[in-house]
N, CA and C atoms as an extended XYZ file, in Angstrom:
264
Properties=species:S:1:pos:R:3:atomname:S:1:resname:S:1:resid:I:1 pbc="F F F"
N        12.497      -11.882       -4.628 N   MET     1
C        11.289      -12.334       -3.886 CA  MET     1
C        11.445      -12.394       -2.411 C   MET     1
N        12.785      -12.771       -1.785 N   ASP     2
C        13.024      -12.659       -0.442 CA  ASP     2
C        12.697      -11.340        0.067 C   ASP     2
N        13.228      -10.287       -0.565 N   GLU     3
C        12.981       -8.862       -0.026 CA  GLU     3
C        11.628       -8.577        0.126 C   GLU     3
N        10.748       -8.981       -0.846 N   LEU     4
C         9.371       -8.721       -0.725 CA  LEU     4
C         8.674       -9.466        0.445 C   LEU     4
N         9.228      -10.521        0.751 N   MET     5
C         8.611      -11.469        1.798 CA  MET     5
C         9.014      -10.966        3.174 C   MET     5
N        10.028       -9.952        3.216 N   ARG     6
C        10.458       -9.438        4.633 CA  ARG     6
C         9.623       -8.250        4.907 C   ARG     6
N         8.955       -7.691        4.003 N   ARG     7
C         8.259       -6.185        4.248 CA  ARG     7
C         6.957       -6.436        4.914 C   ARG     7
N         6.543       -5.341        5.599 N   ARG     8
C         5.448       -5.238        6.351 CA  ARG     8
C         4.336       -4.724        5.438 C   ARG     8
N         3.139       -5.434        5.776 N   VAL     9
C         1.799       -4.960        5.030 CA  VAL     9
C         1.107       -3.960        5.775 C   VAL     9
N         0.595       -2.971        4.962 N   TYR    10
C        -0.273       -1.941        5.415 CA  TYR    10
C        -1.457       -2.655        6.216 C   TYR    10
N        -1.698       -1.945        7.459 N   GLY    11
C        -2.826       -2.563        8.302 CA  GLY    11
C        -2.431       -3.530        9.285 C   GLY    11
N        -1.254       -4.179        9.110 N   ALA    12
C        -0.718       -5.118       10.016 CA  ALA    12
C        -0.516       -4.493       11.391 C   ALA    12
N        -0.762       -5.183       12.548 N   ASP    13
C        -0.604       -4.699       13.821 CA  ASP    13
C         0.983       -4.569       14.102 C   ASP    13
N         1.417       -3.556       14.775 N   HIS    14
C         2.887       -3.522       15.005 CA  HIS    14
C         3.409       -4.578       15.887 C   HIS    14
N         2.650       -5.348       16.629 N   ASP    15
C         3.136       -6.390       17.553 CA  ASP    15
C         2.733       -7.812       16.968 C   ASP    15
N         2.249       -7.727       15.520 N   ASP    16
C         1.901       -9.043       14.853 CA  ASP    16
C         3.228       -9.760       14.619 C   ASP    16
N         3.372      -11.077       15.140 N   PRO    17
C         4.513      -11.728       14.913 CA  PRO    17
C         4.862      -12.035       13.402 C   PRO    17
N         3.847      -11.870       12.604 N   ASP    18
C         4.082      -12.104       11.072 CA  ASP    18
C         3.440      -11.098       10.215 C   ASP    18
N         3.943       -9.741       10.263 N   PRO    19
C         3.343       -8.720        9.462 CA  PRO    19
C         3.609       -8.565        8.029 C   PRO    19
N         4.154       -9.584        7.601 N   GLY    20
C         4.553       -9.673        6.154 CA  GLY    20
C         3.551      -10.210        5.319 C   GLY    20
N         3.798      -10.228        4.081 N   PRO    21
C         2.852      -10.791        3.030 CA  PRO    21
C         2.610      -12.267        3.209 C   PRO    21
N         1.375      -12.583        2.710 N   GLN    22
C         0.901      -13.970        2.982 CA  GLN    22
C         0.937      -14.631        1.532 C   GLN    22
N         1.190      -15.982        1.571 N   PRO    23
C         1.112      -16.676        0.284 CA  PRO    23
C        -0.264      -16.651       -0.325 C   PRO    23
N        -0.275      -16.561       -1.693 N   GLY    24
C        -1.635      -16.418       -2.289 CA  GLY    24
C        -2.212      -15.084       -2.389 C   GLY    24
N        -1.511      -14.029       -1.890 N   HIS    25
C        -2.160      -12.755       -1.910 CA  HIS    25
C        -1.309      -11.994       -2.859 C   HIS    25
N        -1.988      -10.790       -3.356 N   VAL    26
C        -1.336       -9.848       -4.377 CA  VAL    26
C        -1.109       -8.582       -3.733 C   VAL    26
N        -0.027       -7.979       -3.876 N   TYR    27
C         0.450       -6.750       -3.234 CA  TYR    27
C         1.072       -5.698       -4.185 C   TYR    27
N         0.803       -4.488       -3.691 N   ARG    28
C         1.534       -3.255       -4.401 CA  ARG    28
C         2.389       -2.566       -3.298 C   ARG    28
N         3.480       -2.172       -3.835 N   GLU    29
C         4.517       -1.384       -3.017 CA  GLU    29
C         4.026        0.153       -2.911 C   GLU    29
N         3.949        0.718       -1.784 N   LEU    30
C         3.626        1.927       -1.612 CA  LEU    30
C         4.976        2.869       -1.554 C   LEU    30
N         5.094        3.862       -2.557 N   VAL    31
C         6.222        4.609       -2.659 CA  VAL    31
C         6.177        6.016       -2.272 C   VAL    31
N         6.888        6.585       -1.319 N   GLY    32
C         6.792        7.967       -0.986 CA  GLY    32
C         5.733        8.177        0.036 C   GLY    32
N         5.712        9.472        0.568 N   GLY    33
C         4.685        9.666        1.569 CA  GLY    33
C         4.839        8.924        2.839 C   GLY    33
N         3.854        9.063        3.751 N   PRO    34
C         3.864        8.554        5.132 CA  PRO    34
C         3.900        7.076        5.146 C   PRO    34
N         3.549        6.222        4.130 N   LEU    35
C         3.505        4.799        4.177 CA  LEU    35
C         4.494        4.250        3.195 C   LEU    35
N         5.623        5.016        2.890 N   ASP    36
C         6.566        4.584        1.998 CA  ASP    36
C         7.157        3.224        2.459 C   ASP    36
N         7.272        2.165        1.641 N   GLY    37
C         7.978        1.000        1.856 CA  GLY    37
C         6.895       -0.094        2.330 C   GLY    37
N         5.775        0.294        2.642 N   LEU    38
C         4.729       -0.672        3.042 CA  LEU    38
C         4.160       -1.395        1.777 C   LEU    38
N         3.540       -2.560        1.982 N   LEU    39
C         2.833       -3.275        0.973 CA  LEU    39
C         1.452       -3.214        1.218 C   LEU    39
N         0.688       -3.041        0.091 N   LEU    40
C        -0.852       -2.989        0.180 CA  LEU    40
C        -1.445       -4.197       -0.416 C   LEU    40
N        -2.149       -4.928        0.379 N   ASP    41
C        -2.806       -6.182       -0.056 CA  ASP    41
C        -4.017       -5.751       -1.029 C   ASP    41
N        -3.934       -6.074       -2.293 N   VAL    42
C        -4.845       -5.838       -3.262 CA  VAL    42
C        -5.582       -6.939       -3.722 C   VAL    42
N        -5.481       -8.141       -3.107 N   THR    43
C        -6.085       -9.428       -3.442 CA  THR    43
C        -7.682       -9.166       -3.711 C   THR    43
N        -7.946       -9.634       -4.815 N   GLY    44
C        -9.503       -9.430       -5.206 CA  GLY    44
C       -10.029       -8.274       -5.619 C   GLY    44
N        -9.085       -7.161       -5.860 N   TRP    45
C        -9.546       -5.891       -6.327 CA  TRP    45
C        -9.777       -6.059       -7.773 C   TRP    45
N       -10.775       -5.202       -8.300 N   THR    46
C       -11.153       -5.127       -9.682 CA  THR    46
C        -9.965       -4.235      -10.326 C   THR    46
N        -9.992       -4.533      -11.745 N   ASP    47
C        -8.961       -3.824      -12.515 CA  ASP    47
C        -9.405       -2.248      -12.335 C   ASP    47
N       -10.564       -1.865      -12.349 N   ARG    48
C       -10.996       -0.488      -12.268 CA  ARG    48
C       -10.411        0.027      -10.924 C   ARG    48
N       -10.611       -0.655       -9.717 N   ARG    49
C       -10.085       -0.201       -8.515 CA  ARG    49
C        -8.550       -0.172       -8.445 C   ARG    49
N        -7.899       -1.038       -9.137 N   LEU    50
C        -6.477       -0.947       -9.217 CA  LEU    50
C        -5.981        0.099       -9.962 C   LEU    50
N        -6.664        0.633      -10.898 N   ARG    51
C        -6.252        1.774      -11.737 CA  ARG    51
C        -6.414        3.082      -10.979 C   ARG    51
N        -7.539        3.112      -10.124 N   GLU    52
C        -7.790        4.229       -9.381 CA  GLU    52
C        -6.969        4.529       -8.322 C   GLU    52
N        -6.405        3.546       -7.701 N   GLY    53
C        -5.512        3.723       -6.529 CA  GLY    53
C        -6.399        3.723       -5.169 C   GLY    53
N        -5.964        4.157       -4.068 N   ALA    54
C        -6.600        4.171       -2.874 CA  ALA    54
C        -6.337        5.230       -1.952 C   ALA    54
N        -7.182        5.584       -1.081 N   ALA    55
C        -6.998        6.627        0.031 CA  ALA    55
C        -7.010        5.765        1.255 C   ALA    55
N        -5.880        5.713        1.881 N   LEU    56
C        -5.638        4.805        2.984 CA  LEU    56
C        -5.703        5.797        4.384 C   LEU    56
N        -6.258        5.126        5.316 N   LEU    57
C        -6.338        5.731        6.603 CA  LEU    57
C        -4.893        5.705        7.284 C   LEU    57
N        -4.473        6.794        7.768 N   THR    58
C        -3.173        6.851        8.488 CA  THR    58
C        -3.196        7.915        9.603 C   THR    58
N        -2.601        7.652       10.676 N   GLU    59
C        -2.334        8.713       11.774 CA  GLU    59
C        -1.163        9.406       11.486 C   GLU    59
N        -0.192        9.093       10.515 N   ILE    60
C         1.033        9.770       10.523 CA  ILE    60
C         1.228       10.616        9.116 C   ILE    60
N        -0.056       11.044        8.619 N   GLY    61
C         0.005       11.879        7.476 CA  GLY    61
C        -0.088       13.293        7.959 C   GLY    61
N        -0.298       14.139        6.986 N   SER    62
C        -0.392       15.643        7.314 CA  SER    62
C        -1.500       15.930        8.260 C   SER    62
N        -2.582       15.197        8.253 N   TYR    63
C        -3.815       15.536        8.887 CA  TYR    63
C        -3.977       14.732       10.289 C   TYR    63
N        -2.914       13.961       10.680 N   GLY    64
C        -3.052       13.231       11.921 CA  GLY    64
C        -4.070       12.224       11.980 C   GLY    64
N        -4.624       11.757       13.173 N   ALA    65
C        -5.600       10.737       13.369 CA  ALA    65
C        -6.827       11.099       12.492 C   ALA    65
N        -7.286       10.106       11.772 N   GLY    66
C        -8.483       10.203       10.988 CA  GLY    66
C        -8.147       10.624        9.605 C   GLY    66
N        -7.004       11.130        9.283 N   GLY    67
C        -6.598       11.486        7.909 CA  GLY    67
C        -6.294       10.429        6.913 C   GLY    67
N        -6.256       10.607        5.844 N   HIS    68
C        -5.854        9.756        4.778 CA  HIS    68
C        -4.732       10.080        3.866 C   HIS    68
N        -4.087        9.130        3.275 N   THR    69
C        -3.115        9.382        2.374 CA  THR    69
C        -3.454        8.641        1.004 C   THR    69
N        -3.124        9.287       -0.058 N   GLU    70
C        -3.499        8.699       -1.329 CA  GLU    70
C        -2.437        8.201       -2.150 C   GLU    70
N        -2.641        7.027       -2.670 N   TYR    71
C        -1.625        6.355       -3.421 CA  TYR    71
C        -2.243        5.813       -4.812 C   TYR    71
N        -1.523        5.911       -5.832 N   GLY    72
C        -1.985        5.313       -7.164 CA  GLY    72
C        -0.926        4.763       -7.987 C   GLY    72
N        -1.354        3.900       -8.966 N   PRO    73
C        -0.358        3.132       -9.729 CA  PRO    73
C         0.604        4.034      -10.580 C   PRO    73
N         1.772        3.729      -10.703 N   ARG    74
C         2.819        4.403      -11.307 CA  ARG    74
C         2.631        3.992      -12.839 C   ARG    74
N         2.599        4.929      -13.822 N   ASP    75
C         2.490        4.637      -15.177 CA  ASP    75
C         3.436        3.580      -15.654 C   ASP    75
N         4.629        3.612      -15.411 N   THR    76
C         5.726        2.906      -15.888 CA  THR    76
C         5.818        1.442      -15.165 C   THR    76
N         5.192        1.301      -14.060 N   ASP    77
C         5.283        0.119      -13.196 CA  ASP    77
C         3.970        0.009      -12.245 C   ASP    77
N         2.840       -0.470      -12.716 N   PRO    78
C         1.767       -0.443      -11.900 CA  PRO    78
C         1.686       -1.288      -10.655 C   PRO    78
N         2.785       -2.034      -10.417 N   ARG    79
C         3.042       -2.845       -9.166 CA  ARG    79
C         3.528       -1.851       -8.112 C   ARG    79
N         3.909       -0.724       -8.410 N   ARG    80
C         4.462        0.462       -7.556 CA  ARG    80
C         3.353        1.515       -7.459 C   ARG    80
N         2.968        1.949       -6.339 N   TRP    81
C         1.793        2.964       -6.138 CA  TRP    81
C         2.602        4.183       -5.611 C   TRP    81
N         2.571        5.322       -6.215 N   ASP    82
C         3.219        6.508       -5.753 CA  ASP    82
C         2.295        7.295       -4.972 C   ASP    82
N         2.809        8.014       -3.991 N   TRP    83
C         2.110        8.824       -3.048 CA  TRP    83
C         1.481       10.152       -3.925 C   TRP    83
N         0.289       10.436       -3.610 N   ARG    84
C        -0.264       11.543       -4.288 CA  ARG    84
C        -0.640       12.734       -3.395 C   ARG    84
N        -0.642       12.525       -2.160 N   GLY    85
C        -0.775       13.531       -1.196 CA  GLY    85
C        -1.799       13.069       -0.082 C   GLY    85
N        -1.901       13.826        0.970 N   ASP    86
C        -2.818       13.558        2.196 CA  ASP    86
C        -4.089       14.388        2.024 C   ASP    86
N        -5.187       13.798        2.644 N   THR    87
C        -6.411       14.437        2.717 CA  THR    87
C        -6.933       14.319        4.089 C   THR    87
N        -7.850       15.201        4.500 N   PRO    88
C        -8.455       15.156        5.838 CA  PRO    88
C        -9.335       13.813        5.913 C   PRO    88
């Protein structure tokens, strides 16, 4: 759990003094791709949305500023979301 608490959350500002997970929130670990190692806050997401994954805005993917990178749940461990690729 200590390792999880030291991780940075997707969307946190780089200069945020506390960019890590917050108590009472639910997270998924992003694996591979441009956001590898970040945590995604999925607090309040529906089961359907959790099964579908997410297209996340990123400037460091294949399409640069305004592009998205897609992640979805791993079949063997839905707490880890694997990179599916980048989209414009």
